[in-house]
PDB file of C-alpha atoms in Angstrom:
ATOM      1  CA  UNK A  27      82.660  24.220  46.772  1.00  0.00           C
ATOM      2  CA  UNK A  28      83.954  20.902  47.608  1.00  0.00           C
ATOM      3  CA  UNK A  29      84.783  20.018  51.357  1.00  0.00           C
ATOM      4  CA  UNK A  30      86.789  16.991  52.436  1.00  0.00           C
ATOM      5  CA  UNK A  31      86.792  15.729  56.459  1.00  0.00           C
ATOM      6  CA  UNK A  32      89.419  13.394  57.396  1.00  0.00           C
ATOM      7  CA  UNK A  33      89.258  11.413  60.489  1.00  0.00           C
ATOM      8  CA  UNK A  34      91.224   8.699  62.285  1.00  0.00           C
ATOM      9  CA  UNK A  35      94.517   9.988  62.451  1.00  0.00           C
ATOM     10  CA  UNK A  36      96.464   8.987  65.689  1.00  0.00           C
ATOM     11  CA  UNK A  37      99.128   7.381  67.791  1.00  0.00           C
ATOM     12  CA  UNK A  38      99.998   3.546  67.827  1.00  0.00           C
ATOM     13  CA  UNK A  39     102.790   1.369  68.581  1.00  0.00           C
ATOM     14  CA  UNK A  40     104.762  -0.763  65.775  1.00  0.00           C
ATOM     15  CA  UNK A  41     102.366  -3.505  64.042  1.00  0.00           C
ATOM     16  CA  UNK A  42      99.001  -1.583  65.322  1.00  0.00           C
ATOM     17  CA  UNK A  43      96.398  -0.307  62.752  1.00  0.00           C
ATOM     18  CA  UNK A  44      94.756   2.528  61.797  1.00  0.00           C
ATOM     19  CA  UNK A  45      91.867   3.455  59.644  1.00  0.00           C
ATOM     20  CA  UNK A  46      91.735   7.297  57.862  1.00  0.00           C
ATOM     21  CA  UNK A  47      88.135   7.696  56.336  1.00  0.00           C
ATOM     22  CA  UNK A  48      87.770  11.354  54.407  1.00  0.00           C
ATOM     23  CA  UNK A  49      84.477  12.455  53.231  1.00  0.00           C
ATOM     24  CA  UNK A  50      83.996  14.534  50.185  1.00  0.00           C
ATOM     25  CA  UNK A  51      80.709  17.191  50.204  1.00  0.00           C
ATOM     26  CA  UNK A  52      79.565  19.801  48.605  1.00  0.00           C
ATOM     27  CA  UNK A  53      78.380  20.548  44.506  1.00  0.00           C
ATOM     28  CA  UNK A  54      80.024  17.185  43.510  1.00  0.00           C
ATOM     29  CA  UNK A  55      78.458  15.596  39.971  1.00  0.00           C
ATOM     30  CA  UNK A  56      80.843  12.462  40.083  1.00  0.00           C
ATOM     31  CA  UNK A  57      84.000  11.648  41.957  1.00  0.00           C
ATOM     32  CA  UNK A  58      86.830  10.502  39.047  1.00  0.00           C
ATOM     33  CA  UNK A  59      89.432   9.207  41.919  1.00  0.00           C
ATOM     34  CA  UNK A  60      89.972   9.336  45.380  1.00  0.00           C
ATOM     35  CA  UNK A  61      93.543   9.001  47.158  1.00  0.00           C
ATOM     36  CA  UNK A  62      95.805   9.367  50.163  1.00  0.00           C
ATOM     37  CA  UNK A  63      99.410  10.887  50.426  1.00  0.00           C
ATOM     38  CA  UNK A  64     101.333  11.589  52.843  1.00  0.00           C
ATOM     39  CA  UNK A  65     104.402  14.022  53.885  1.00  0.00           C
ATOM     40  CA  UNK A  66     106.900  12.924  56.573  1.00  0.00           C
ATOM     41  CA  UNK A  67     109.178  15.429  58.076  1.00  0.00           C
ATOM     42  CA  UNK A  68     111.981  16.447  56.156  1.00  0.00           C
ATOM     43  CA  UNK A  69     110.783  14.450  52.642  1.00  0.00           C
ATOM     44  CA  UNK A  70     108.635  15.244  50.091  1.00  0.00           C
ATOM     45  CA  UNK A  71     104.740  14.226  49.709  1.00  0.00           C
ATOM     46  CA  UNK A  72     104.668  10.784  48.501  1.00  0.00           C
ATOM     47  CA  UNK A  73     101.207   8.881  46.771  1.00  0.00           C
ATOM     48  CA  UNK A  74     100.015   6.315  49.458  1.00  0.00           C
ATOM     49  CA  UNK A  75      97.137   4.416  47.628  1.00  0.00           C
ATOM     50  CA  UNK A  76      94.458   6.265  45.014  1.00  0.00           C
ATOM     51  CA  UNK A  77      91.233   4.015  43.646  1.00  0.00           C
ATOM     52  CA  UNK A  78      89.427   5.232  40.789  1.00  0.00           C
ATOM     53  CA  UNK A  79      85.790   5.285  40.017  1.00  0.00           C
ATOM     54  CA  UNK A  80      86.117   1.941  38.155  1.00  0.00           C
ATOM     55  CA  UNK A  81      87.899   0.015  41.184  1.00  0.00           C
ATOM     56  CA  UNK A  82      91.462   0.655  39.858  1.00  0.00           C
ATOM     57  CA  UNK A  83      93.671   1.160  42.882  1.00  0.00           C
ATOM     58  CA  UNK A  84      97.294   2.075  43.288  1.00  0.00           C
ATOM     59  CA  UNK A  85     100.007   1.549  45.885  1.00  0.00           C
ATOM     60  CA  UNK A  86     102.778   2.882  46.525  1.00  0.00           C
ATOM     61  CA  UNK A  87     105.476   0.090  47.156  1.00  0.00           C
ATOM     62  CA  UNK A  88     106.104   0.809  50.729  1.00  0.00           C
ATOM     63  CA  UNK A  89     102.546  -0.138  52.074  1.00  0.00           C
ATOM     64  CA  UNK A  90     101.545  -2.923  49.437  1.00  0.00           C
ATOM     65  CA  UNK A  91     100.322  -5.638  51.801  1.00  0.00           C
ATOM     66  CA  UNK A  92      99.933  -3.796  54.673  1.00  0.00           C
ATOM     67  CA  UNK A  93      97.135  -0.623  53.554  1.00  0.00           C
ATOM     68  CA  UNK A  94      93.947  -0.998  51.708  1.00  0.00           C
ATOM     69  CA  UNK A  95      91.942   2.320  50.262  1.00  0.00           C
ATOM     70  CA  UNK A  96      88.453   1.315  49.580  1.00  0.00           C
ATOM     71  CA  UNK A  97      85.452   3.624  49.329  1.00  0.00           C
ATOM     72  CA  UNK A  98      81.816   3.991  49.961  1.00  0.00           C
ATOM     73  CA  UNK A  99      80.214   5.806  47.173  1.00  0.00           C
ATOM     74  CA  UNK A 100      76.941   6.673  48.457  1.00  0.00           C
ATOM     75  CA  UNK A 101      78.603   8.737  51.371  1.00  0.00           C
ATOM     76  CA  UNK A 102      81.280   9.764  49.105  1.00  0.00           C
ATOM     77  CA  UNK A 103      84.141   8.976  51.560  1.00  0.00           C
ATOM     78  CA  UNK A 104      87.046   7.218  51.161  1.00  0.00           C
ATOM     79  CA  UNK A 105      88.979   5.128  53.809  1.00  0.00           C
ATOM     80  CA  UNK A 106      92.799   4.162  53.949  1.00  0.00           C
ATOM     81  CA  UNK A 107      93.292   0.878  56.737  1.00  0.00           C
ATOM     82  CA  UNK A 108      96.581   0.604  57.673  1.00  0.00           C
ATOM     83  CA  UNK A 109      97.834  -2.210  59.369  1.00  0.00           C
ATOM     84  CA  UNK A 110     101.466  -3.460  60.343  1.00  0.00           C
ATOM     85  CA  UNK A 111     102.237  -0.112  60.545  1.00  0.00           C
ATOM     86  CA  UNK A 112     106.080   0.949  60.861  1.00  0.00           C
ATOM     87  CA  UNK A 113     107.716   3.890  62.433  1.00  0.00           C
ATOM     88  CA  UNK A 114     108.434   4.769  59.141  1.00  0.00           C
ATOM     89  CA  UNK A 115     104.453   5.297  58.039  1.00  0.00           C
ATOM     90  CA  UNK A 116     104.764   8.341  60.017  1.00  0.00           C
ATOM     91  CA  UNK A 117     103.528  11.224  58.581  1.00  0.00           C
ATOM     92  CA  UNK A 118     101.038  13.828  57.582  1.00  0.00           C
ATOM     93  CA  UNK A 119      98.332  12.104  55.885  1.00  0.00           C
ATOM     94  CA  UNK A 120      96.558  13.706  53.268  1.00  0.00           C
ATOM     95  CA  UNK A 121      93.240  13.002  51.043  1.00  0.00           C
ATOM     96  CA  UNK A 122      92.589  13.774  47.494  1.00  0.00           C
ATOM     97  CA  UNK A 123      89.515  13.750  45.496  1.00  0.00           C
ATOM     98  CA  UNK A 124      89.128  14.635  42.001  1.00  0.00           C
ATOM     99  CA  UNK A 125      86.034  14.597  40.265  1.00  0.00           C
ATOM    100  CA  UNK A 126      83.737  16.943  38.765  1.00  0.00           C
ATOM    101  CA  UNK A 127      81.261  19.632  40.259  1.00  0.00           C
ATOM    102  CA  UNK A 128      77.583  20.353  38.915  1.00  0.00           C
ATOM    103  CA  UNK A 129      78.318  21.995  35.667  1.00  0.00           C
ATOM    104  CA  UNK A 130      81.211  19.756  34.662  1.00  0.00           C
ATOM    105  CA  UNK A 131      83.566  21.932  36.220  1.00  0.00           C
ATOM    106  CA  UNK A 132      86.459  19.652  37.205  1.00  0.00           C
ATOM    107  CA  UNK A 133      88.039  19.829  40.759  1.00  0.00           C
ATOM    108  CA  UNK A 134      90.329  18.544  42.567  1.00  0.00           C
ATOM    109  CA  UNK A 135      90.901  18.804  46.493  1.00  0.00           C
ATOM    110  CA  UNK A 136      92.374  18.395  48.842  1.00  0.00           C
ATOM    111  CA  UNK A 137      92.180  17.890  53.052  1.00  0.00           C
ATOM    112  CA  UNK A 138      94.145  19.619  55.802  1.00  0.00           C
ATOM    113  CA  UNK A 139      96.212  16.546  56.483  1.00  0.00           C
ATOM    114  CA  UNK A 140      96.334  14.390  59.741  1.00  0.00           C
ATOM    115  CA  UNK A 141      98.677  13.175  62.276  1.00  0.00           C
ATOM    116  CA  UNK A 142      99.614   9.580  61.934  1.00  0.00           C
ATOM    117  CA  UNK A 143     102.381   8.630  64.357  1.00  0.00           C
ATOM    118  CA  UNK A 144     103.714   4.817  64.975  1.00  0.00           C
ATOM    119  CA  UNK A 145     106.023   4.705  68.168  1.00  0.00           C
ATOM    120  CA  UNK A 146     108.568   1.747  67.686  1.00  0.00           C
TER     121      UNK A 146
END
């Protein structure tokens, strides 16, 4: 019922950016929050940045300064820019939406994941 499409995943040296946009369709009413997380090999999924409906974001410690989530709410996407990115940002990246569906069924989704790898 809901679909999410993430994009912009890729390889970049040490201090290069990246932007991840992830776009949310389907039988979406509203969209409560939208987020990133990520998994790195061998650790557990860790919150990147999440922004609520009313502009409230939060970052995980590791990428204050460096990523920004904003989103577009007419094309119900979200994006994550990532700059001065470390080898350590490497990971799976993955977007999350929750929200609610026509009907005020609540939902919450999330993408396949993609590749972001930073080469030192």
């Amino acid at each position: 019922q809901v679909q999410l499409l993430e994009s912009g995943g890729g390889l970049v040296q040490a201090g290069g950016s990246l932007r991840l946009s992830c776009a949310a369709s389907g039988s979406i009413f509203s969209i409560n929050s939208m987020g990133w997380y990520r998994q790195a090999p061998g650790k557990q999924r860790e919150l990147v940045a999440t922004l609520t409906s009313g502009g409230s974001t939060n970052y995980a410690d590791s990428v204050k300064g460096r990523f920004t989530i904003s989103r577009d709410n007419a094309k119900n996407t979200v994006y994550l820019q990532m700059n001065s990115l470390k080898p350590e940002d490497t990971a799976v990246y993955y977007c999350n939406v929750e929200g609610s569906l026509s009907g005020s069924t609540r939902f919450t989704s999330r993408a396949q994941g993609t590749q972001v790898t930073v080469s030192s």
